[in-house]
Amino acid sequence: MKFELDDRTVLKIGSVAAAGFGIHSLAAPSHFQDTYLEASTPRSAVGTQWFGHGLLSCAAANWTVAITDEPAPKTVKNLLKTNGIMWTISAGQTLYNAENGLQKKDVAYTCAAGQAAIAALSLWRGYADEE
């Protein structure tokens, strides 16, 4: 049996990751902040909840396309490319924040590695078969 990641599976992976961050920040903003941010970083529970709402919205849109019976192939490819860019930015922002003392380095480095992995998968599948 051969293991293979298809386009829609990669969308689901990114969707689940975004939903995980989103649910955490929306349902428990103080815990989310304590987990990811340094104690000296300014905080806003409302801002963190809106962050979660935005992530859940993105996750839902990706999941909807991923589970559609026959989504338009170009839509899937474009969504993968967009996700790849956004996960790349997320990884970069996480590292920037860690290096500037805003996020906890141990957690940030782990998150950035996961974000970069999802970015790479998304860009790989987004550009696959387009040569």
PDB file of C-alpha atoms in Angstrom:
ATOM      1  CA  MET A   1       0.000   0.000   0.000  1.00  0.00           C
ATOM      2  CA  LYS A   2       1.399   3.347  -1.072  1.00  0.00           C
ATOM      3  CA  PHE A   3       1.083   6.442   1.106  1.00  0.00           C
ATOM      4  CA  GLU A   4       0.128   9.526  -0.854  1.00  0.00           C
ATOM      5  CA  LEU A   5      -0.991  13.024   0.005  1.00  0.00           C
ATOM      6  CA  ASP A   6      -3.468  14.411  -2.464  1.00  0.00           C
ATOM      7  CA  ASP A   7      -4.546  18.028  -2.767  1.00  0.00           C
ATOM      8  CA  ARG A   8      -7.688  17.702  -0.686  1.00  0.00           C
ATOM      9  CA  THR A   9      -5.880  15.866   2.124  1.00  0.00           C
ATOM     10  CA  VAL A  10      -3.376  18.719   2.368  1.00  0.00           C
ATOM     11  CA  LEU A  11      -6.280  21.185   2.575  1.00  0.00           C
ATOM     12  CA  LYS A  12      -7.702  19.118   5.434  1.00  0.00           C
ATOM     13  CA  ILE A  13      -4.351  19.097   7.263  1.00  0.00           C
ATOM     14  CA  GLY A  14      -4.134  22.891   7.099  1.00  0.00           C
ATOM     15  CA  SER A  15      -7.776  23.202   8.076  1.00  0.00           C
ATOM     16  CA  VAL A  16      -7.369  21.047  11.170  1.00  0.00           C
ATOM     17  CA  ALA A  17      -4.247  22.963  12.228  1.00  0.00           C
ATOM     18  CA  ALA A  18      -5.978  26.333  11.807  1.00  0.00           C
ATOM     19  CA  ALA A  19      -9.049  25.056  13.639  1.00  0.00           C
ATOM     20  CA  GLY A  20      -6.894  23.870  16.534  1.00  0.00           C
ATOM     21  CA  PHE A  21      -5.335  27.298  17.010  1.00  0.00           C
ATOM     22  CA  GLY A  22      -8.707  28.946  16.394  1.00  0.00           C
ATOM     23  CA  ILE A  23     -10.675  26.916  18.912  1.00  0.00           C
ATOM     24  CA  HIS A  24      -7.995  27.386  21.562  1.00  0.00           C
ATOM     25  CA  SER A  25      -7.827  31.160  21.116  1.00  0.00           C
ATOM     26  CA  LEU A  26     -11.597  31.620  20.848  1.00  0.00           C
ATOM     27  CA  ALA A  27     -12.624  29.366  23.746  1.00  0.00           C
ATOM     28  CA  ALA A  28      -9.787  30.095  26.174  1.00  0.00           C
ATOM     29  CA  PRO A  29      -8.066  33.364  25.241  1.00  0.00           C
ATOM     30  CA  SER A  30      -6.175  33.730  28.519  1.00  0.00           C
ATOM     31  CA  HIS A  31      -4.857  30.168  28.342  1.00  0.00           C
ATOM     32  CA  PHE A  32      -3.932  30.682  24.685  1.00  0.00           C
ATOM     33  CA  GLN A  33      -1.989  33.835  25.574  1.00  0.00           C
ATOM     34  CA  ASP A  34      -0.267  32.161  28.526  1.00  0.00           C
ATOM     35  CA  THR A  35       0.727  29.246  26.293  1.00  0.00           C
ATOM     36  CA  TYR A  36       2.213  31.228  23.411  1.00  0.00           C
ATOM     37  CA  LEU A  37       3.135  34.694  24.644  1.00  0.00           C
ATOM     38  CA  GLU A  38       5.814  35.984  26.956  1.00  0.00           C
ATOM     39  CA  ALA A  39       4.460  37.501  30.180  1.00  0.00           C
ATOM     40  CA  SER A  40       5.557  41.011  29.099  1.00  0.00           C
ATOM     41  CA  THR A  41       3.645  40.873  25.785  1.00  0.00           C
ATOM     42  CA  PRO A  42       0.556  43.136  25.729  1.00  0.00           C
ATOM     43  CA  ARG A  43      -2.649  41.094  25.699  1.00  0.00           C
ATOM     44  CA  SER A  44      -6.268  41.455  24.710  1.00  0.00           C
ATOM     45  CA  ALA A  45      -8.778  38.676  25.320  1.00  0.00           C
ATOM     46  CA  VAL A  46     -11.162  40.192  22.777  1.00  0.00           C
ATOM     47  CA  GLY A  47      -8.403  40.483  20.152  1.00  0.00           C
ATOM     48  CA  THR A  48      -7.373  36.885  20.796  1.00  0.00           C
ATOM     49  CA  GLN A  49     -10.969  35.726  20.396  1.00  0.00           C
ATOM     50  CA  TRP A  50     -11.284  37.610  17.093  1.00  0.00           C
ATOM     51  CA  PHE A  51      -8.023  35.951  15.995  1.00  0.00           C
ATOM     52  CA  GLY A  52      -9.654  32.607  16.761  1.00  0.00           C
ATOM     53  CA  HIS A  53     -12.765  33.552  14.847  1.00  0.00           C
ATOM     54  CA  GLY A  54     -10.683  34.460  11.803  1.00  0.00           C
ATOM     55  CA  LEU A  55      -8.750  31.199  11.949  1.00  0.00           C
ATOM     56  CA  LEU A  56     -11.940  29.166  12.277  1.00  0.00           C
ATOM     57  CA  SER A  57     -13.405  30.986   9.285  1.00  0.00           C
ATOM     58  CA  CYS A  58     -10.356  30.072   7.197  1.00  0.00           C
ATOM     59  CA  ALA A  59     -10.455  26.499   8.468  1.00  0.00           C
ATOM     60  CA  ALA A  60     -14.139  26.167   7.587  1.00  0.00           C
ATOM     61  CA  ALA A  61     -13.634  27.511   4.066  1.00  0.00           C
ATOM     62  CA  ASN A  62     -10.742  25.119   3.444  1.00  0.00           C
ATOM     63  CA  TRP A  63     -12.635  22.173   4.906  1.00  0.00           C
ATOM     64  CA  THR A  64     -15.678  22.978   2.753  1.00  0.00           C
ATOM     65  CA  VAL A  65     -13.618  22.844  -0.440  1.00  0.00           C
ATOM     66  CA  ALA A  66     -11.750  19.732   0.741  1.00  0.00           C
ATOM     67  CA  ILE A  67     -14.930  17.715   1.334  1.00  0.00           C
ATOM     68  CA  THR A  68     -16.819  18.864  -1.753  1.00  0.00           C
ATOM     69  CA  ASP A  69     -17.515  15.914  -4.046  1.00  0.00           C
ATOM     70  CA  GLU A  70     -16.003  17.474  -7.139  1.00  0.00           C
ATOM     71  CA  PRO A  71     -14.417  20.858  -6.448  1.00  0.00           C
ATOM     72  CA  ALA A  72     -13.070  22.784  -9.410  1.00  0.00           C
ATOM     73  CA  PRO A  73      -9.427  21.708  -9.782  1.00  0.00           C
ATOM     74  CA  LYS A  74      -8.219  25.270 -10.356  1.00  0.00           C
ATOM     75  CA  THR A  75      -9.980  26.406  -7.176  1.00  0.00           C
ATOM     76  CA  VAL A  76      -8.227  23.687  -5.165  1.00  0.00           C
ATOM     77  CA  LYS A  77      -4.822  24.568  -6.641  1.00  0.00           C
ATOM     78  CA  ASN A  78      -5.310  28.291  -6.033  1.00  0.00           C
ATOM     79  CA  LEU A  79      -6.460  27.666  -2.466  1.00  0.00           C
ATOM     80  CA  LEU A  80      -3.402  25.488  -1.821  1.00  0.00           C
ATOM     81  CA  LYS A  81      -1.106  28.220  -3.166  1.00  0.00           C
ATOM     82  CA  THR A  82      -2.827  30.852  -1.031  1.00  0.00           C
ATOM     83  CA  ASN A  83      -2.610  28.620   2.033  1.00  0.00           C
ATOM     84  CA  GLY A  84       1.062  27.982   1.339  1.00  0.00           C
ATOM     85  CA  ILE A  85       1.791  31.689   1.261  1.00  0.00           C
ATOM     86  CA  MET A  86      -0.238  32.367   4.398  1.00  0.00           C
ATOM     87  CA  TRP A  87       1.341  29.491   6.372  1.00  0.00           C
ATOM     88  CA  THR A  88       4.773  30.769   5.281  1.00  0.00           C
ATOM     89  CA  ILE A  89       3.912  34.230   6.582  1.00  0.00           C
ATOM     90  CA  SER A  90       2.599  32.676   9.789  1.00  0.00           C
ATOM     91  CA  ALA A  91       5.840  30.757  10.345  1.00  0.00           C
ATOM     92  CA  GLY A  92       7.875  33.900   9.664  1.00  0.00           C
ATOM     93  CA  GLN A  93       5.758  36.013  12.003  1.00  0.00           C
ATOM     94  CA  THR A  94       6.042  33.387  14.733  1.00  0.00           C
ATOM     95  CA  LEU A  95       9.841  33.346  14.439  1.00  0.00           C
ATOM     96  CA  TYR A  96      10.010  37.137  14.315  1.00  0.00           C
ATOM     97  CA  ASN A  97       7.896  37.390  17.468  1.00  0.00           C
ATOM     98  CA  ALA A  98      10.052  34.831  19.269  1.00  0.00           C
ATOM     99  CA  GLU A  99      13.268  36.598  18.346  1.00  0.00           C
ATOM    100  CA  ASN A 100      11.837  39.900  19.549  1.00  0.00           C
ATOM    101  CA  GLY A 101      10.722  38.530  22.913  1.00  0.00           C
ATOM    102  CA  LEU A 102       6.994  38.530  22.228  1.00  0.00           C
ATOM    103  CA  GLN A 103       6.398  34.778  22.012  1.00  0.00           C
ATOM    104  CA  LYS A 104       7.896  31.972  24.064  1.00  0.00           C
ATOM    105  CA  LYS A 105      10.793  30.618  22.020  1.00  0.00           C
ATOM    106  CA  ASP A 106      10.328  26.932  22.833  1.00  0.00           C
ATOM    107  CA  VAL A 107       6.676  26.990  21.793  1.00  0.00           C
ATOM    108  CA  ALA A 108       7.247  29.378  18.884  1.00  0.00           C
ATOM    109  CA  TYR A 109       9.975  27.281  17.285  1.00  0.00           C
ATOM    110  CA  THR A 110       7.786  24.188  17.451  1.00  0.00           C
ATOM    111  CA  CYS A 111       4.798  26.049  16.011  1.00  0.00           C
ATOM    112  CA  ALA A 112       6.891  27.630  13.268  1.00  0.00           C
ATOM    113  CA  ALA A 113       8.204  24.212  12.237  1.00  0.00           C
ATOM    114  CA  GLY A 114       4.648  22.912  11.938  1.00  0.00           C
ATOM    115  CA  GLN A 115       3.518  26.029  10.090  1.00  0.00           C
ATOM    116  CA  ALA A 116       6.436  25.754   7.674  1.00  0.00           C
ATOM    117  CA  ALA A 117       5.663  22.078   7.065  1.00  0.00           C
ATOM    118  CA  ILE A 118       2.049  22.890   6.195  1.00  0.00           C
ATOM    119  CA  ALA A 119       3.282  25.743   3.987  1.00  0.00           C
ATOM    120  CA  ALA A 120       5.634  23.405   2.128  1.00  0.00           C
ATOM    121  CA  LEU A 121       2.956  20.754   1.639  1.00  0.00           C
ATOM    122  CA  SER A 122       0.464  23.346   0.429  1.00  0.00           C
ATOM    123  CA  LEU A 123       2.870  24.930  -2.046  1.00  0.00           C
ATOM    124  CA  TRP A 124       4.069  21.529  -3.260  1.00  0.00           C
ATOM    125  CA  ARG A 125       0.528  20.349  -3.971  1.00  0.00           C
ATOM    126  CA  GLY A 126      -0.575  23.773  -5.241  1.00  0.00           C
ATOM    127  CA  TYR A 127       2.117  23.754  -7.940  1.00  0.00           C
ATOM    128  CA  ALA A 128       2.127  19.983  -8.614  1.00  0.00           C
ATOM    129  CA  ASP A 129       1.105  18.967 -12.127  1.00  0.00           C
ATOM    130  CA  GLU A 130       1.329  22.531 -13.446  1.00  0.00           C
ATOM    131  CA  GLU A 131       4.479  22.199 -15.527  1.00  0.00           C
TER     132      GLU A 131
END
